[in-house]
Coordinates of C-alpha atoms in Angstrom, one line a residue:
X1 CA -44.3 -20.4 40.0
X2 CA -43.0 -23.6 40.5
X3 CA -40.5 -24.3 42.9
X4 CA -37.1 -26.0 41.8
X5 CA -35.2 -29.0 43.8
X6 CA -32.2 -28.9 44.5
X7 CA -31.7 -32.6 43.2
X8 CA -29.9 -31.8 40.0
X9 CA -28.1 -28.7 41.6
X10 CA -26.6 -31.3 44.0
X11 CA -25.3 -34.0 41.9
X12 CA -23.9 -31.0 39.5
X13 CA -21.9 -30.2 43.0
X14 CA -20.4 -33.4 43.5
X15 CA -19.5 -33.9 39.7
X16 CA -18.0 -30.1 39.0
X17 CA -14.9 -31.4 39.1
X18 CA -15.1 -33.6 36.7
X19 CA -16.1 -30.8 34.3
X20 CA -13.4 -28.6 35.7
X21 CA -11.1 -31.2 34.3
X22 CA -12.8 -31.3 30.8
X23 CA -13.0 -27.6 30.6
X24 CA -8.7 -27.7 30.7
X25 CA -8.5 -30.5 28.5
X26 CA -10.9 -28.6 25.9
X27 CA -9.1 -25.5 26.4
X28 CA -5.7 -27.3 25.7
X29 CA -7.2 -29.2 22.8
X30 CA -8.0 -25.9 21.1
X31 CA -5.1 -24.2 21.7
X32 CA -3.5 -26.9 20.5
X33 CA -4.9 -26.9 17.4
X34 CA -5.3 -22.8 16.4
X35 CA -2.1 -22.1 17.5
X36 CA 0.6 -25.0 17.4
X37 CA -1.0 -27.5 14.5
X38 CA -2.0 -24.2 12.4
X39 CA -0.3 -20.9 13.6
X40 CA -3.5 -18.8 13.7
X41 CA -2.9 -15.1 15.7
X42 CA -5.0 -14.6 18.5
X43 CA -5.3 -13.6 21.6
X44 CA -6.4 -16.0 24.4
X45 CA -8.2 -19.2 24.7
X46 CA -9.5 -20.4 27.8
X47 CA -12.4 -22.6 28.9
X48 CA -14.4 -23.2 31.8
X49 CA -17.0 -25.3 33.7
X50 CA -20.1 -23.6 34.5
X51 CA -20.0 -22.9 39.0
X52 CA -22.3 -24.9 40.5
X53 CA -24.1 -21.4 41.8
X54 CA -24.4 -20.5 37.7
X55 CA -26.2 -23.9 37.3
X56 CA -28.5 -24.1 39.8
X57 CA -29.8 -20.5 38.8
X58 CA -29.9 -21.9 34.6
X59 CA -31.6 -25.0 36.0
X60 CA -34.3 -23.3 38.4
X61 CA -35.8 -20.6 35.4
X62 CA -39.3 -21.6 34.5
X63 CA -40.4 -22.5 31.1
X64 CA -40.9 -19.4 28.6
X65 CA -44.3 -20.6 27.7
X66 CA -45.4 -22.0 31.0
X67 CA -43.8 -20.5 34.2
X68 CA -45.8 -23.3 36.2
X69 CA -43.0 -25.8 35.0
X70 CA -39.4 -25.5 34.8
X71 CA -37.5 -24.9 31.5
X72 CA -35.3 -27.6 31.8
X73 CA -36.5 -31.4 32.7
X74 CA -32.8 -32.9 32.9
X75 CA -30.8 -30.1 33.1
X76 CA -27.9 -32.2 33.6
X77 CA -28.2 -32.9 29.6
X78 CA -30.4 -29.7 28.6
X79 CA -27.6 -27.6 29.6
X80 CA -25.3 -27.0 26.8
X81 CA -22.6 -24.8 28.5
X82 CA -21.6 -26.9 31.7
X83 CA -18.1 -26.7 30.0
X84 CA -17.8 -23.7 27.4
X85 CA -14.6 -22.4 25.3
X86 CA -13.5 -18.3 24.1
X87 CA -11.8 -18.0 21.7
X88 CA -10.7 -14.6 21.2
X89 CA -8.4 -12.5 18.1
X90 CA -6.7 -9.6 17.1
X91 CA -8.3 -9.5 13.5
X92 CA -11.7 -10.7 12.0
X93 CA -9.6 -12.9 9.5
X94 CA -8.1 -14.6 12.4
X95 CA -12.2 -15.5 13.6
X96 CA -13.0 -17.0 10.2
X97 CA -9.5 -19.2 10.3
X98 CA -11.1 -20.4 13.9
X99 CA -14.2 -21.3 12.7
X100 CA -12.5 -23.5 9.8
X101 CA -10.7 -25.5 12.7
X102 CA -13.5 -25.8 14.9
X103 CA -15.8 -26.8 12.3
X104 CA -13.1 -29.1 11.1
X105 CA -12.1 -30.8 14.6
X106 CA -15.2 -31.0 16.1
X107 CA -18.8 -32.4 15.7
X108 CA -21.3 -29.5 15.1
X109 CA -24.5 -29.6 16.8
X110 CA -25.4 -25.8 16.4
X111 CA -23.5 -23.0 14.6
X112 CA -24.8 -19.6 14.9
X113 CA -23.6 -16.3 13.6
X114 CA -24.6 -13.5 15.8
X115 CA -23.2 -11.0 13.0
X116 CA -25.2 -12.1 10.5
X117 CA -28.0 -11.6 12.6
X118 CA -27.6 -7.9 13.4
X119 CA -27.0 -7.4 9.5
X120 CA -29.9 -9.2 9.0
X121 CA -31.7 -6.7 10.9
X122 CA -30.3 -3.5 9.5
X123 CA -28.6 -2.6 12.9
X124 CA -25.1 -2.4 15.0
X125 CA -24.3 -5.2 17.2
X126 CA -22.2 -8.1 19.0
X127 CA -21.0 -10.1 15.8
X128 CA -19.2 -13.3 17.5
X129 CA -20.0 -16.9 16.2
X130 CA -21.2 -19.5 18.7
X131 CA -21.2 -23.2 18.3
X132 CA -22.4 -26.1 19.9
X133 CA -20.2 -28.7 19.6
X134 CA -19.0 -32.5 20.3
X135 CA -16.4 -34.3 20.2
X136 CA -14.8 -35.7 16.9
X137 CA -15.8 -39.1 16.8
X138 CA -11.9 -40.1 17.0
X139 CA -11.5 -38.2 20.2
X140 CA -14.3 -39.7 21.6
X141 CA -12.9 -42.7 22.3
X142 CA -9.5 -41.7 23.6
X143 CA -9.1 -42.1 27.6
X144 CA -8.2 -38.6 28.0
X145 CA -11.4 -36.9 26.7
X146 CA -13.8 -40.0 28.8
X147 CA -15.4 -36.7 31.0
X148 CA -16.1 -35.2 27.3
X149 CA -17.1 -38.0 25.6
X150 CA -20.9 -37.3 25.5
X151 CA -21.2 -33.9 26.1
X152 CA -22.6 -30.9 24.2
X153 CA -20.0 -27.9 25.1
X154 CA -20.2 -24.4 24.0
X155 CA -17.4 -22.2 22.1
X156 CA -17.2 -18.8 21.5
X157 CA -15.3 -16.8 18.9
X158 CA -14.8 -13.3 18.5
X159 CA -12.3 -10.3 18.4
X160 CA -10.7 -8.5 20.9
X161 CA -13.2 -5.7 20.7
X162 CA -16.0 -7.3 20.4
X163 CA -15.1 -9.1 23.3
X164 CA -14.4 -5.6 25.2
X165 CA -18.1 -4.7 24.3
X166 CA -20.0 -8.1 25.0
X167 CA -18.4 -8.0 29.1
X168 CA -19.4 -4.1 29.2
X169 CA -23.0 -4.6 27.8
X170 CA -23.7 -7.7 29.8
X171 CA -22.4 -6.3 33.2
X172 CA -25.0 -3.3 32.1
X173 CA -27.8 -4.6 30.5
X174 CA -28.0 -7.9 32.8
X175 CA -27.0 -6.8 36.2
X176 CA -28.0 -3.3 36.5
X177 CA -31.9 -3.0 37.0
X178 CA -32.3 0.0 34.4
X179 CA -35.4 2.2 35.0
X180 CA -37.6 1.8 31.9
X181 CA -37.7 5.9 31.0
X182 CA -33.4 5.5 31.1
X183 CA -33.9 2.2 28.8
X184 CA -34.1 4.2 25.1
X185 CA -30.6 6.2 26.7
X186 CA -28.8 3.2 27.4
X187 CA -30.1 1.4 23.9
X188 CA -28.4 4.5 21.7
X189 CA -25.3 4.6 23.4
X190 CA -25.0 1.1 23.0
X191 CA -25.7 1.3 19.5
X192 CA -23.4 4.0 19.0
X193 CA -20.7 1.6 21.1
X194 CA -21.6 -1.3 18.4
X195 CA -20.9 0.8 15.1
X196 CA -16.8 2.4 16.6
X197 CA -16.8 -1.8 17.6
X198 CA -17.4 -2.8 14.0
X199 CA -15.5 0.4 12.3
X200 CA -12.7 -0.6 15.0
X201 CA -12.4 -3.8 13.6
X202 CA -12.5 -3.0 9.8
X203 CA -9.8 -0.1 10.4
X204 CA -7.5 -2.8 12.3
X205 CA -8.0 -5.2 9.1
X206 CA -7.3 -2.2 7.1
X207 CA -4.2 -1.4 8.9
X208 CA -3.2 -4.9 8.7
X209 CA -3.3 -4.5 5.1
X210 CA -1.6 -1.6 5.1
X211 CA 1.6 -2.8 6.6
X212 CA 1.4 -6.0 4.8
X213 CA 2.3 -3.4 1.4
X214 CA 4.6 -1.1 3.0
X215 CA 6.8 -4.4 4.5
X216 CA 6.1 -6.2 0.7
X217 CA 7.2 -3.0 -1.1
X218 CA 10.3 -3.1 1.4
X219 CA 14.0 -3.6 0.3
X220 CA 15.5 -7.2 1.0
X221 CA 19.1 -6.4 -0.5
X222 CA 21.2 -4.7 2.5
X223 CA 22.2 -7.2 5.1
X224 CA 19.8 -7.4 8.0
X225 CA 20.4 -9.4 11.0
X226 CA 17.6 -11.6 12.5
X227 CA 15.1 -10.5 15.1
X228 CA 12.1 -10.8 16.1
X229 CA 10.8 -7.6 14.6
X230 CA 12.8 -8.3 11.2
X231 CA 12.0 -11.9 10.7
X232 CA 8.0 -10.8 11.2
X233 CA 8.7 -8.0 8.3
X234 CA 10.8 -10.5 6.3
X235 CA 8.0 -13.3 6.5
X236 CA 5.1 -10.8 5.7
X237 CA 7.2 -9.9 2.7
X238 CA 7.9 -13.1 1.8
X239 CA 4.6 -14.4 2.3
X240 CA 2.5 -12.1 1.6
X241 CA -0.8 -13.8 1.5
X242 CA -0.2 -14.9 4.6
X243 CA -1.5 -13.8 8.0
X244 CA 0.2 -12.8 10.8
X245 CA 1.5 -15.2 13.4
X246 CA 1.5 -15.1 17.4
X247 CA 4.3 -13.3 18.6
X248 CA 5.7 -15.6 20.9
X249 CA 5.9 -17.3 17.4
X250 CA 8.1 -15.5 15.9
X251 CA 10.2 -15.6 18.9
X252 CA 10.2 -19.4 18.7
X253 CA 10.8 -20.1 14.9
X254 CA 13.6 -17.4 14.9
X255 CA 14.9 -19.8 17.6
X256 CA 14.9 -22.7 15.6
X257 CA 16.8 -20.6 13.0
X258 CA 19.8 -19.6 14.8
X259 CA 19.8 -23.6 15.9
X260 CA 20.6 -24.0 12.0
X261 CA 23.0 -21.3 12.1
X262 CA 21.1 -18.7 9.7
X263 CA 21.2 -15.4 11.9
X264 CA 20.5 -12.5 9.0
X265 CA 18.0 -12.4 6.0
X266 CA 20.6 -13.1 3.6
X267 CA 21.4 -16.6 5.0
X268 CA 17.8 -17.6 5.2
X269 CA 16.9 -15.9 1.5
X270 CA 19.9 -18.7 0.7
X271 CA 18.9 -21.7 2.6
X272 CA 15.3 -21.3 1.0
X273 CA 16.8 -21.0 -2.5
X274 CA 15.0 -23.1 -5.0
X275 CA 12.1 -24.2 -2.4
X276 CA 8.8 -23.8 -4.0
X277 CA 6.5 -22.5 -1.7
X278 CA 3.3 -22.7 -3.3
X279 CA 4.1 -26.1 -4.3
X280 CA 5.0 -27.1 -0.4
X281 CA 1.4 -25.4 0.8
X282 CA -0.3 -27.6 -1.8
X283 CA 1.5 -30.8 -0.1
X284 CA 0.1 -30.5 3.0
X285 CA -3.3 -30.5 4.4
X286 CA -3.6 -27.2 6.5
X287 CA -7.4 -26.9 7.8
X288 CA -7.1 -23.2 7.5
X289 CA -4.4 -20.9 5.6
X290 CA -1.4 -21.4 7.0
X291 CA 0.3 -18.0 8.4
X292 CA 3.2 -16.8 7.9
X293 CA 5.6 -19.1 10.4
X294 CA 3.7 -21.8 9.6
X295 CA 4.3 -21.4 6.3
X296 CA 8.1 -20.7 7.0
X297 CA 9.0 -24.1 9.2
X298 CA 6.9 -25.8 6.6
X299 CA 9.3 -24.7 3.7
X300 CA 12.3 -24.9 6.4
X301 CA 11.4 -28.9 6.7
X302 CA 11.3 -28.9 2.8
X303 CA 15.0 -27.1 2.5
X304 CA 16.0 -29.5 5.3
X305 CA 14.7 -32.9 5.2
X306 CA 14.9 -35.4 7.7
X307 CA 17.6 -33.3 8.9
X308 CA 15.1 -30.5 10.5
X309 CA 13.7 -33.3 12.9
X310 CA 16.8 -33.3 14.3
X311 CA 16.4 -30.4 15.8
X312 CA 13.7 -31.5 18.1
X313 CA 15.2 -34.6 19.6
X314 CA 13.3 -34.4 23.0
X315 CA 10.1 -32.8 21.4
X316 CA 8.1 -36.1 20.7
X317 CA 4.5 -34.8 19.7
X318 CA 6.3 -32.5 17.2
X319 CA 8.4 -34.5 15.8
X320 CA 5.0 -36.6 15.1
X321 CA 4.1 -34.0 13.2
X322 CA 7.1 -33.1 11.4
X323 CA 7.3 -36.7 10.2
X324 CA 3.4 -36.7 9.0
X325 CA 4.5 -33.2 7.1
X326 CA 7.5 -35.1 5.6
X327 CA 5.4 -37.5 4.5
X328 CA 3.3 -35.3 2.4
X329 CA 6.1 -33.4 0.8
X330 CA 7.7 -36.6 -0.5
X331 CA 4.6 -38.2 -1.9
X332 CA 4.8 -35.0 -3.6
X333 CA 7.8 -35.3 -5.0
X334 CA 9.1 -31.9 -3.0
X335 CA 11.7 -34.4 -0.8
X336 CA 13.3 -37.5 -2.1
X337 CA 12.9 -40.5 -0.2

């Protein structure tokens, strides 16, 4: 076996903050983008740089074919997950709309889809997607991503409960030294574990859908002041093709609603009088489907105008945004210059 120096291991030291500091900027840059530029519903997104214990462990295994040399030569560069992203949702709808922003914002090195895999092979299992990404070539040469600028970083997607059962079977499986006549016990249960996980998620997609009908089928004629809970039914209603939208969403475009003085569902069925929703999604250029409050500050701007950037005077990246979005529905005609 050959023995590892401690070279690499100690210049990965000295530099982990440096990939401590690119692990917040990617995690802001994602969350950025899934859930302020396009209003997907998830969870949590968080990144991190790989301990400098973790490394030195991944840098000293030997080579699978040849345990006389180590598997990595540079680890430094081998290394793909010094600073790796999790991306993690409620629904597997919400995965897919990830995976259109990632592969939209970023440079793909690797994609794989651990799902397809355990299809492929007739059996239960962990269905994330994993990608090995880069920087955008525009992001690469802005100042603030110089520590990312080069590097190969890893992101993670999945739902909530496949999350739950990926940390339980690797704290099992990968810690726990299990006897080899207790293996075949531990492989059924985890199989068993696998197909709830899947049926979990397909019954949460199915109740998704269910309450999508019952709140489309739903009476908008009675008076109905404003909140949280009644703009989310009113916006499923309205949009119902839409999916769902963070919570702390809702809370923020309702909001932006009583800033315009609409505080019941009749005042806001009136103030979007005449807009043409379809016509304003086909204006813009939303990476992924928009959801639902997406889709309801986009057809607020087209109601509004110019006048709806008002309403964020000190906000300066949104109203960059705003006045991009304003651009698009007036070269469609949707807003008169």
């Amino acid at each position: 076996m050959v023995e590892w120096t401690p070279d690499a291991g100690a210049l990965y030291e000295r530099v982990h903050q440096q990939y401590v500091g690119g692990a917040r900027k990617l995690e802001a840059l994602i969350n950025e983008l899934i859930g302020e530029e396009e209003g997907i519903n998830y969870l949590s997104a968080t990144a991190r740089a790989k301990d400098p214990e973790s490394f030195l462990a991944k840098a000293s295994k030997p080579h699978p074919d040849d345990p006389t040399r180590l598997k990595y030569d540079d680890p430094l560069n081998q290394i793909t997950d010094l600073v790796a992203a999790r991306v993690i949702t409620f629904l597997v709808e919400a995965v897919d709309r990830v995976c259109e922003v990632i592969e939209a914002e970023f440079e793909i090195v690797e994609h794989t889809d651990m799902g397809a895999h355990t299809r492929a092979q007739g059996v239960f299992g962990y269905a994330s997607k994993h990608y090995l990404v880069r920087l955008n070539e525009h992001r690469r040469e802005l100042p603030e991503y110089a520590v990312l600028k080069n590097l190969v970083m890893e992101i993670q997607i999945r739902t909530a409960v496949q999350h739950a059962w990926a940390e339980f079977e690797h704290d099992i499986r990968y810690k726990l030294d299990i006897p080899p006549d207790r293996k075949p016990e531990f492989d059924r249960r985890f199989l068993l574990a696998a197909a709830l996980m899947e049926l979990a998620d397909n019954e949460f997609t199915e109740i998704d859908r269910l309450y999508r009908e019952l709140a489309a089928s739903a009476s908008d004629k009675a008076p109905v002041d404003l909140t949280t809970s009644t703009l989310t039914t009113y916006l499923t209603r309205r949009y119902p093709d839409a999916p769902h939208a963070k919570t702390t969403h809702y809370a923020w475009i309702l909001g932006v609603l009583h800033r315009l003085g609409v505080t019941t569902e009749e005042q806001l069925t009136e103030l979007l009088r005449g807009i043409d929703s379809e016509a304003v999604q086909a204006a813009m250029t939303h990476r992924a489907p928009a959801g639902t409050v997406r889709r309801l500050d986009d057809d607020l701007l087209a109601a509004k105008g110019p006048a709806y950037l008002e309403l964020f005077p000190d906000e300066e990246r949104r109203q960059k945004i705003l006045r991009g979005r304003l651009k698009a529905l007036t070269r469609a005609g949707i807003i008169q210059s």
